[in-house]
Amino acid sequence: MSPAAGELAGARGEGGGVEARRVFIGAGCNRVVNNVSWGACGLVAFGTQNAVALFSPQRGEIVTTLPGHKAPVNCTLWLPTKKDVLQVRGRDTYYLLSGSADGTIMAWKIGSGKGDWSHVLQLPGMHKKGITCLAGRMVSDTVAIFASTSSDGIVVIWELVIEPTTAAGSCKVSCLHSLSVGSKPMVSLSIAVLPEQGSHLILAMGGLDHKIHIYCGDKSGKFIKACELKGHSDWIRSLDFSLPVMISGEKHNLFLVSSSQDRTIRIWKMDSEAISPGSTARLRKANIEMTSYIEGPLFVAGNTSYQVSLESLLVGHEDWVYSVEWQPPTLLPGDEAHQAMSILSASMDKMMMIWKPEKNTGLWINSVTVGELSHSALGFYGGHWQPDGKSILAHGYGGSFHMWRDVGVDSENWQPQIVPSGHFAPVSDLTWAKSGQYLLSVSHDQTTRIFALWRNQVNPGDIIYWREIARPQIHGHDINCVAFIQGSGNHRFISGADEKVSRVFEAPLSFLKTLQQATLLKPDISDDFDNVQVLGANMSALGLSQKPIYTHGVKESPSSNSSDGPDSMETIPDAVPTVFTEPPVEDQLAWNTLWPESHKLYGHGNELFSLCCDYEGKLVASSCKAQSAPVAEIWLWEVGTWKAVGRLQSHNLTVTQMEFSRDNAFLLSVSRDRHLSIFSIKKTREGVEHHLVAKHEAHKRIIWACSWNPFGYEFATGSRDKTVKIWRVQDTSSVKLLATLPQFRDSVTALAWIGRDSASNAGILAAGMDNGLIELWTVSGGRASAGNTSDSSPLVAACMLQFDPLMCHVSTVHRLRWREPDSSDEKSALELASCGADHCVRVFDVHCRT
């Protein structure tokens, strides 16, 4: 079975001769509370920029992203929920709700295990600002009641009705009621069915006023305020009702757990008592007396009264407690749901805790603590139980997931598990390694990440998955561009960020050995590892430079040498470079996989914007943001000496992309000034000779992308004017327009050309657009005849494939890169990598059938 074959949608072109499969998605989680939901179907839903992503904890990979929202996704909710154990049995279709920052709520239908998902409907626009929380419960097999709250101070009650009569299993959503909560909005909700009152519901909401507001209602959605619970001294961040609990044979009690930015957790108990017709007045009178101060408020729903009391106050976290969640119930024989007395909390102190009552005394204690030991400033936004209670999942400030599973037999033993990872901000550039063994991406989240197929499996027949295997650069500025240094020698790359300096990095020994473990291939550097003296790298205190750790270095504590220096307040420990035999988890990636910085290249006057390297690994070209001709110069750097050997002048505004021709004879550049430029590049003993061959106003708007034909001097340019033009350098002194492709649906922001047949000059041109969609075009002909450069065979171009939107990005495609095909295997699929503003890195297999 191929990776995630069940979840990969194929896409076909008009000719039917090409097929694409998405084989990898790398993405981080939006950094907001309530963003993650672990469904009873086993999938985890979360927002990544404007998309809803689904990941399989069992496989540790993202299986799809769902497009539709026009703003970042803030919260998700599965229906049936993990608490609806009676409604989950035998169900193969689930519904997922997602709310975004523009107030939109969408519903999706998810087929469990089938790998099919579809957008069902968009709910009526009841909210004017961002959705902050969704909470709901099934009240029957086909009806769910759920609530949404927003920054606009409105809480809306909705009804979702599943229509089983239709084969499609569609659903209908209607608005039942709307509650205005005033100027201090609610940010957390929980809803439950009242015990012994099947038709009555209870809704708890908390927010900026430090109070928990309890509302009672019925299935019609009419909710009336019942009481307030006071005690917290800061914002209420999370609420969760338990299922009714029978304690020592007593009547069923309902528990509510709340957490707050005051760092505490409170457990509230609601005792139910049936009301006889004559006792109503007595209860209400008692409510006014001391019991309301000692035990808490009393409220009535239907023919039952409920006495609220504070069961326990849990103090253990050292920072804001962002989420609390009861362990999901289990189904006992006789269709009875059993609620375990266990609570999971997650906090900004980088810790998750499991709280349980002590057997003898009944006092709630912290029985399990797991956490992140990284040195990032902030911790967890939320924690979630697996439906069976065997695993727990947290999502953190770095857009990262952290999962632990209880693998103990006789006693609890919580161990870290592999989870998906990725960038949590727009991914600005990516490149394949010179060997094609891995993919390197850079992002505005200020990190550089390496993704590769992890082939080192316990069982040879196991499915092979893409994993993040290293994080070579963690920076203090947004990273805009990257280029891999080609040629022989060690793995090296150069990156440019929102600073005036380019930085060169070289692979340490720990990475080379980890790569060998992951790919099961021999290293492709000379003399194996003998000439690599650097084991890893340490992060500097300011997060800019990364200092090498040498294999034979003196092991001494840097703090002992600088106890009286200016950095004595820093408590950042040394990294521990490690050779990984299994994919590293977030803690290890964030600290122990850095590459040492070998050089800094100074020269540009503004922030770096574009980089490229020639195919011999001899020259690097760089450009920066510019609003004038002197600043818009392209600098040439000699690899090895890292000296500036040329400054190319042509453009007046930022050079957006550059690329060397395959024989390194020409450098192509495109710019915001709507011009393309061709420079002749010639290496000499004295240095580099260069001159401007041609400059042409190529488009009516900004030119974002360019790419050379690997077989010749043809090249393509893509622009905001929604066109792609194909040109040829002729007479080594001019540029001729060969063709303009039919207008695209949106701005063209990325291009990548790969050769297929040298004899017919045939290749495939991949084009990415501002709306996130990707198309493949077949291009052939256009080559000049021998001895007559003005005469050429006609160029033929046709769209061969439009990718399914479910496979594509949901925002601007920033870069497309083809992996150089393996010459030894002509039948192997082509691999296309893409990155975009939706925080995603994607890899596609493209199969061309002749």
Short mmCIF file of N, CA and C in Angstrom, two decimals, residues 552-685:
data_model
loop_
_atom_site.label_atom_id
_atom_site.label_comp_id
_atom_site.label_asym_id
_atom_site.label_seq_id
_atom_site.Cartn_x
_atom_site.Cartn_y
_atom_site.Cartn_z
N HIS A 552 35.74 16.96 18.39
CA HIS A 552 36.81 16.78 19.38
C HIS A 552 36.96 18.02 20.24
N GLY A 553 35.85 18.75 20.41
CA GLY A 553 35.92 19.99 21.17
C GLY A 553 36.08 19.75 22.65
N VAL A 554 36.56 20.78 23.36
CA VAL A 554 36.71 20.71 24.81
C VAL A 554 35.33 20.84 25.43
N LYS A 555 34.96 19.89 26.26
CA LYS A 555 33.63 19.91 26.87
C LYS A 555 33.69 20.73 28.15
N GLU A 556 33.31 21.98 28.01
CA GLU A 556 33.25 22.83 29.20
C GLU A 556 32.01 23.68 29.11
N SER A 557 31.51 24.05 30.23
CA SER A 557 30.28 24.83 30.27
C SER A 557 30.56 26.27 29.89
N PRO A 558 29.88 26.81 28.90
CA PRO A 558 30.13 28.19 28.52
C PRO A 558 29.79 29.17 29.63
N SER A 559 28.83 28.79 30.49
CA SER A 559 28.44 29.71 31.55
C SER A 559 29.55 29.87 32.58
N SER A 560 30.39 28.83 32.76
CA SER A 560 31.44 28.93 33.76
C SER A 560 32.53 29.91 33.35
N ASN A 561 32.65 30.14 32.05
CA ASN A 561 33.68 31.06 31.58
C ASN A 561 33.21 32.50 31.55
N SER A 562 31.89 32.68 31.66
CA SER A 562 31.38 34.05 31.49
C SER A 562 30.44 34.43 32.62
N SER A 563 30.80 33.99 33.82
CA SER A 563 29.90 34.24 34.94
C SER A 563 29.76 35.72 35.23
N ASP A 564 30.78 36.51 34.86
CA ASP A 564 30.69 37.94 35.12
C ASP A 564 30.45 38.72 33.84
N GLY A 565 30.14 38.02 32.75
CA GLY A 565 29.94 38.69 31.46
C GLY A 565 28.51 39.17 31.31
N PRO A 566 28.24 39.85 30.19
CA PRO A 566 26.91 40.39 29.96
C PRO A 566 25.86 39.33 29.72
N ASP A 567 26.27 38.10 29.35
CA ASP A 567 25.30 37.04 29.07
C ASP A 567 25.07 36.13 30.27
N SER A 568 25.50 36.55 31.46
CA SER A 568 25.40 35.66 32.61
C SER A 568 23.96 35.38 33.00
N MET A 569 23.02 36.24 32.53
CA MET A 569 21.62 36.00 32.85
C MET A 569 21.02 34.91 31.96
N GLU A 570 21.68 34.56 30.85
CA GLU A 570 21.14 33.56 29.94
C GLU A 570 21.25 32.17 30.57
N THR A 571 20.19 31.41 30.45
CA THR A 571 20.18 30.06 31.02
C THR A 571 19.99 29.02 29.92
N ILE A 572 20.29 29.40 28.66
CA ILE A 572 20.11 28.46 27.55
C ILE A 572 21.21 27.40 27.62
N PRO A 573 20.86 26.13 27.78
CA PRO A 573 21.88 25.09 27.87
C PRO A 573 22.42 24.72 26.49
N ASP A 574 23.47 23.93 26.49
CA ASP A 574 24.03 23.47 25.23
C ASP A 574 23.10 22.47 24.55
N ALA A 575 23.14 22.48 23.21
CA ALA A 575 22.43 21.47 22.45
C ALA A 575 23.16 20.14 22.59
N VAL A 576 22.44 19.07 22.33
CA VAL A 576 23.02 17.73 22.36
C VAL A 576 22.81 17.10 20.99
N PRO A 577 23.75 17.32 20.06
CA PRO A 577 23.58 16.74 18.72
C PRO A 577 23.41 15.23 18.81
N THR A 578 22.41 14.72 18.10
CA THR A 578 22.03 13.32 18.25
C THR A 578 21.86 12.68 16.88
N VAL A 579 22.28 11.42 16.77
CA VAL A 579 21.99 10.63 15.58
C VAL A 579 20.70 9.87 15.87
N PHE A 580 19.65 10.18 15.09
CA PHE A 580 18.33 9.61 15.37
C PHE A 580 18.13 8.33 14.57
N THR A 581 17.66 7.30 15.27
CA THR A 581 17.33 6.04 14.60
C THR A 581 15.83 5.93 14.36
N GLU A 582 15.07 6.89 14.86
CA GLU A 582 13.65 7.01 14.56
C GLU A 582 13.33 8.50 14.46
N PRO A 583 12.23 8.87 13.79
CA PRO A 583 11.98 10.29 13.56
C PRO A 583 11.97 11.10 14.86
N PRO A 584 12.67 12.24 14.87
CA PRO A 584 12.73 13.05 16.10
C PRO A 584 11.39 13.71 16.39
N VAL A 585 11.13 13.94 17.68
CA VAL A 585 9.92 14.66 18.09
C VAL A 585 10.26 16.13 18.28
N GLU A 586 9.25 16.92 18.59
CA GLU A 586 9.38 18.39 18.59
C GLU A 586 10.52 18.88 19.48
N ASP A 587 10.61 18.36 20.68
CA ASP A 587 11.68 18.79 21.60
C ASP A 587 13.05 18.63 20.96
N GLN A 588 13.26 17.49 20.33
CA GLN A 588 14.56 17.20 19.73
C GLN A 588 14.80 18.08 18.50
N LEU A 589 13.77 18.26 17.69
CA LEU A 589 13.91 19.09 16.49
C LEU A 589 14.26 20.52 16.86
N ALA A 590 13.62 21.04 17.87
CA ALA A 590 13.77 22.45 18.20
C ALA A 590 15.12 22.79 18.80
N TRP A 591 15.86 21.78 19.22
CA TRP A 591 17.07 22.11 19.96
C TRP A 591 18.32 21.36 19.50
N ASN A 592 18.16 20.12 19.07
CA ASN A 592 19.34 19.27 18.85
C ASN A 592 19.65 18.98 17.38
N THR A 593 18.99 19.66 16.44
CA THR A 593 19.22 19.36 15.03
C THR A 593 19.70 20.58 14.25
N LEU A 594 20.23 21.58 14.94
CA LEU A 594 20.71 22.79 14.27
C LEU A 594 21.96 22.51 13.44
N TRP A 595 22.11 23.25 12.34
CA TRP A 595 23.34 23.23 11.55
C TRP A 595 24.20 24.44 11.92
N PRO A 596 25.51 24.29 11.94
CA PRO A 596 26.36 25.44 12.24
C PRO A 596 26.41 26.41 11.06
N GLU A 597 26.48 27.66 11.40
CA GLU A 597 26.60 28.72 10.40
C GLU A 597 28.08 28.90 10.06
N SER A 598 28.42 28.82 8.77
CA SER A 598 29.83 28.88 8.40
C SER A 598 30.25 30.25 7.87
N HIS A 599 29.34 30.99 7.25
CA HIS A 599 29.69 32.31 6.71
C HIS A 599 28.50 33.25 6.74
N LYS A 600 28.82 34.54 6.82
CA LYS A 600 27.83 35.59 6.63
C LYS A 600 28.25 36.42 5.43
N LEU A 601 27.29 36.77 4.58
CA LEU A 601 27.60 37.54 3.38
C LEU A 601 26.97 38.92 3.52
N TYR A 602 27.84 39.94 3.64
CA TYR A 602 27.38 41.32 3.83
C TYR A 602 27.45 42.07 2.50
N GLY A 603 26.51 42.95 2.26
CA GLY A 603 26.59 43.76 1.06
C GLY A 603 25.29 44.46 0.72
N HIS A 604 24.20 43.75 0.85
CA HIS A 604 22.91 44.35 0.47
C HIS A 604 22.49 45.43 1.46
N GLY A 605 21.71 46.37 0.94
CA GLY A 605 21.27 47.49 1.78
C GLY A 605 19.93 47.29 2.42
N ASN A 606 19.19 46.26 2.00
CA ASN A 606 17.87 45.99 2.56
C ASN A 606 17.71 44.49 2.83
N GLU A 607 16.49 44.11 3.21
CA GLU A 607 16.22 42.72 3.56
C GLU A 607 16.34 41.83 2.33
N LEU A 608 16.94 40.65 2.52
CA LEU A 608 17.11 39.69 1.43
C LEU A 608 15.75 39.22 0.92
N PHE A 609 15.66 39.00 -0.41
CA PHE A 609 14.39 38.58 -0.98
C PHE A 609 14.50 37.35 -1.86
N SER A 610 15.63 37.18 -2.57
CA SER A 610 15.74 36.06 -3.50
C SER A 610 17.18 35.55 -3.55
N LEU A 611 17.33 34.23 -3.73
CA LEU A 611 18.64 33.59 -3.82
C LEU A 611 18.59 32.49 -4.88
N CYS A 612 19.70 32.24 -5.54
CA CYS A 612 19.81 31.06 -6.39
C CYS A 612 21.28 30.68 -6.52
N CYS A 613 21.53 29.42 -6.86
CA CYS A 613 22.88 28.91 -7.02
C CYS A 613 23.00 28.28 -8.40
N ASP A 614 24.19 28.39 -9.01
CA ASP A 614 24.37 27.75 -10.33
C ASP A 614 24.51 26.23 -10.14
N TYR A 615 24.50 25.50 -11.26
CA TYR A 615 24.43 24.04 -11.20
C TYR A 615 25.78 23.39 -10.95
N GLU A 616 26.87 24.17 -11.00
CA GLU A 616 28.19 23.64 -10.66
C GLU A 616 28.55 23.89 -9.20
N GLY A 617 27.74 24.69 -8.53
CA GLY A 617 28.05 25.03 -7.15
C GLY A 617 29.20 26.01 -7.03
N LYS A 618 29.36 26.90 -8.04
CA LYS A 618 30.47 27.86 -8.03
C LYS A 618 30.01 29.28 -7.68
N LEU A 619 28.75 29.62 -8.03
CA LEU A 619 28.27 30.99 -7.84
C LEU A 619 26.91 30.99 -7.16
N VAL A 620 26.69 32.01 -6.34
CA VAL A 620 25.38 32.27 -5.73
C VAL A 620 24.98 33.70 -6.09
N ALA A 621 23.73 33.88 -6.51
CA ALA A 621 23.20 35.22 -6.79
C ALA A 621 22.19 35.58 -5.71
N SER A 622 22.19 36.84 -5.29
CA SER A 622 21.27 37.28 -4.24
C SER A 622 20.69 38.64 -4.60
N SER A 623 19.46 38.88 -4.13
CA SER A 623 18.81 40.18 -4.32
C SER A 623 18.08 40.56 -3.05
N CYS A 624 17.75 41.84 -2.92
CA CYS A 624 17.08 42.31 -1.72
C CYS A 624 15.89 43.20 -2.11
N LYS A 625 15.08 43.53 -1.13
CA LYS A 625 13.95 44.43 -1.36
C LYS A 625 14.50 45.79 -1.79
N ALA A 626 13.88 46.38 -2.81
CA ALA A 626 14.45 47.61 -3.37
C ALA A 626 13.37 48.50 -3.95
N GLN A 627 13.61 49.81 -3.86
CA GLN A 627 12.74 50.79 -4.49
C GLN A 627 13.53 51.74 -5.38
N SER A 628 14.79 51.40 -5.62
CA SER A 628 15.62 52.22 -6.51
C SER A 628 16.63 51.31 -7.19
N ALA A 629 17.16 51.77 -8.32
CA ALA A 629 18.08 50.96 -9.12
C ALA A 629 19.35 50.56 -8.36
N PRO A 630 20.01 51.47 -7.61
CA PRO A 630 21.24 51.06 -6.91
C PRO A 630 21.01 49.93 -5.90
N VAL A 631 19.85 49.96 -5.20
CA VAL A 631 19.57 48.93 -4.19
C VAL A 631 19.13 47.63 -4.85
N ALA A 632 18.59 47.72 -6.07
CA ALA A 632 18.06 46.54 -6.76
C ALA A 632 19.14 45.72 -7.45
N GLU A 633 20.41 46.02 -7.20
CA GLU A 633 21.50 45.25 -7.79
C GLU A 633 21.44 43.78 -7.38
N ILE A 634 21.83 42.92 -8.31
CA ILE A 634 22.00 41.50 -8.00
C ILE A 634 23.48 41.28 -7.68
N TRP A 635 23.75 40.68 -6.54
CA TRP A 635 25.13 40.41 -6.13
C TRP A 635 25.48 38.97 -6.47
N LEU A 636 26.68 38.79 -6.99
CA LEU A 636 27.21 37.45 -7.25
C LEU A 636 28.28 37.13 -6.21
N TRP A 637 28.23 35.93 -5.64
CA TRP A 637 29.18 35.50 -4.61
C TRP A 637 29.85 34.22 -5.09
N GLU A 638 31.14 34.13 -4.85
CA GLU A 638 31.89 32.93 -5.21
C GLU A 638 31.82 31.94 -4.06
N VAL A 639 31.33 30.73 -4.38
CA VAL A 639 31.22 29.69 -3.36
C VAL A 639 32.64 29.27 -2.94
N GLY A 640 32.83 29.14 -1.66
CA GLY A 640 34.14 28.74 -1.13
C GLY A 640 34.84 29.92 -0.48
N THR A 641 35.21 30.93 -1.31
CA THR A 641 35.82 32.14 -0.74
C THR A 641 34.75 33.05 -0.16
N TRP A 642 33.53 32.94 -0.70
CA TRP A 642 32.38 33.76 -0.31
C TRP A 642 32.66 35.25 -0.47
N LYS A 643 33.42 35.58 -1.50
CA LYS A 643 33.67 36.98 -1.83
C LYS A 643 32.67 37.44 -2.88
N ALA A 644 32.30 38.72 -2.83
CA ALA A 644 31.43 39.29 -3.85
C ALA A 644 32.25 39.46 -5.13
N VAL A 645 31.80 38.83 -6.24
CA VAL A 645 32.56 38.87 -7.49
C VAL A 645 31.78 39.58 -8.60
N GLY A 646 30.64 40.14 -8.28
CA GLY A 646 29.89 40.86 -9.31
C GLY A 646 28.67 41.54 -8.73
N ARG A 647 28.33 42.69 -9.33
CA ARG A 647 27.11 43.40 -8.97
C ARG A 647 26.41 43.75 -10.28
N LEU A 648 25.26 43.10 -10.52
CA LEU A 648 24.57 43.22 -11.79
C LEU A 648 23.48 44.27 -11.68
N GLN A 649 23.54 45.25 -12.56
CA GLN A 649 22.58 46.35 -12.53
C GLN A 649 21.66 46.27 -13.75
N SER A 650 20.35 46.32 -13.47
CA SER A 650 19.38 46.34 -14.55
C SER A 650 18.02 46.81 -14.05
N HIS A 651 17.59 46.27 -12.92
CA HIS A 651 16.23 46.52 -12.44
C HIS A 651 16.15 47.77 -11.57
N ASN A 652 14.92 48.28 -11.44
CA ASN A 652 14.67 49.47 -10.62
C ASN A 652 13.94 49.16 -9.33
N LEU A 653 13.32 47.99 -9.27
CA LEU A 653 12.59 47.57 -8.07
C LEU A 653 13.04 46.16 -7.69
N THR A 654 12.46 45.62 -6.62
CA THR A 654 12.86 44.31 -6.07
C THR A 654 12.92 43.23 -7.15
N VAL A 655 14.03 42.52 -7.19
CA VAL A 655 14.14 41.32 -8.04
C VAL A 655 13.46 40.18 -7.29
N THR A 656 12.37 39.67 -7.89
CA THR A 656 11.53 38.70 -7.18
C THR A 656 12.02 37.26 -7.31
N GLN A 657 12.66 36.93 -8.45
CA GLN A 657 13.21 35.58 -8.59
C GLN A 657 14.33 35.60 -9.61
N MET A 658 15.29 34.68 -9.41
CA MET A 658 16.43 34.52 -10.32
C MET A 658 16.65 33.03 -10.54
N GLU A 659 17.23 32.71 -11.72
CA GLU A 659 17.56 31.31 -11.98
C GLU A 659 18.66 31.26 -13.05
N PHE A 660 19.65 30.38 -12.82
CA PHE A 660 20.69 30.15 -13.82
C PHE A 660 20.18 29.16 -14.86
N SER A 661 20.60 29.36 -16.12
CA SER A 661 20.30 28.36 -17.15
C SER A 661 21.05 27.08 -16.81
N ARG A 662 20.63 25.96 -17.42
CA ARG A 662 21.18 24.68 -17.02
C ARG A 662 22.68 24.57 -17.31
N ASP A 663 23.18 25.29 -18.33
CA ASP A 663 24.63 25.26 -18.62
C ASP A 663 25.37 26.40 -17.93
N ASN A 664 24.66 27.13 -17.08
CA ASN A 664 25.24 28.23 -16.28
C ASN A 664 25.74 29.40 -17.14
N ALA A 665 25.33 29.45 -18.42
CA ALA A 665 25.80 30.54 -19.28
C ALA A 665 25.03 31.83 -19.05
N PHE A 666 23.78 31.71 -18.60
CA PHE A 666 22.94 32.90 -18.42
C PHE A 666 22.31 32.90 -17.03
N LEU A 667 22.06 34.10 -16.55
CA LEU A 667 21.27 34.31 -15.33
C LEU A 667 20.02 35.08 -15.71
N LEU A 668 18.87 34.51 -15.41
CA LEU A 668 17.58 35.15 -15.68
C LEU A 668 17.06 35.77 -14.39
N SER A 669 16.56 37.01 -14.48
CA SER A 669 15.97 37.67 -13.32
C SER A 669 14.68 38.36 -13.72
N VAL A 670 13.71 38.35 -12.81
CA VAL A 670 12.44 39.05 -13.02
C VAL A 670 12.18 39.93 -11.81
N SER A 671 11.36 40.97 -12.01
CA SER A 671 11.29 42.00 -10.98
C SER A 671 9.90 42.60 -10.86
N ARG A 672 9.73 43.32 -9.77
CA ARG A 672 8.52 44.10 -9.57
C ARG A 672 8.37 45.21 -10.61
N ASP A 673 9.47 45.57 -11.26
CA ASP A 673 9.39 46.65 -12.26
C ASP A 673 8.86 46.15 -13.61
N ARG A 674 8.35 44.91 -13.64
CA ARG A 674 7.69 44.29 -14.81
C ARG A 674 8.67 43.92 -15.92
N HIS A 675 9.94 43.98 -15.65
CA HIS A 675 10.95 43.66 -16.64
C HIS A 675 11.60 42.31 -16.32
N LEU A 676 12.06 41.64 -17.37
CA LEU A 676 12.96 40.51 -17.21
C LEU A 676 14.33 40.93 -17.73
N SER A 677 15.36 40.34 -17.17
CA SER A 677 16.72 40.61 -17.61
C SER A 677 17.47 39.31 -17.80
N ILE A 678 18.32 39.27 -18.82
CA ILE A 678 19.19 38.12 -19.08
C ILE A 678 20.64 38.62 -19.00
N PHE A 679 21.42 38.00 -18.12
CA PHE A 679 22.82 38.34 -17.98
C PHE A 679 23.67 37.16 -18.48
N SER A 680 24.70 37.49 -19.21
CA SER A 680 25.68 36.47 -19.61
C SER A 680 26.69 36.33 -18.48
N ILE A 681 26.93 35.10 -18.06
CA ILE A 681 27.85 34.83 -16.94
C ILE A 681 28.97 33.94 -17.45
N LYS A 682 30.20 34.38 -17.26
CA LYS A 682 31.35 33.60 -17.71
C LYS A 682 32.42 33.62 -16.63
N LYS A 683 32.83 32.44 -16.19
CA LYS A 683 33.86 32.34 -15.16
C LYS A 683 35.24 32.38 -15.80
N THR A 684 36.12 33.18 -15.23
CA THR A 684 37.50 33.28 -15.71
C THR A 684 38.45 33.07 -14.54
N ARG A 685 39.74 33.02 -14.83
CA ARG A 685 40.72 32.87 -13.75
C ARG A 685 40.70 34.06 -12.81
#
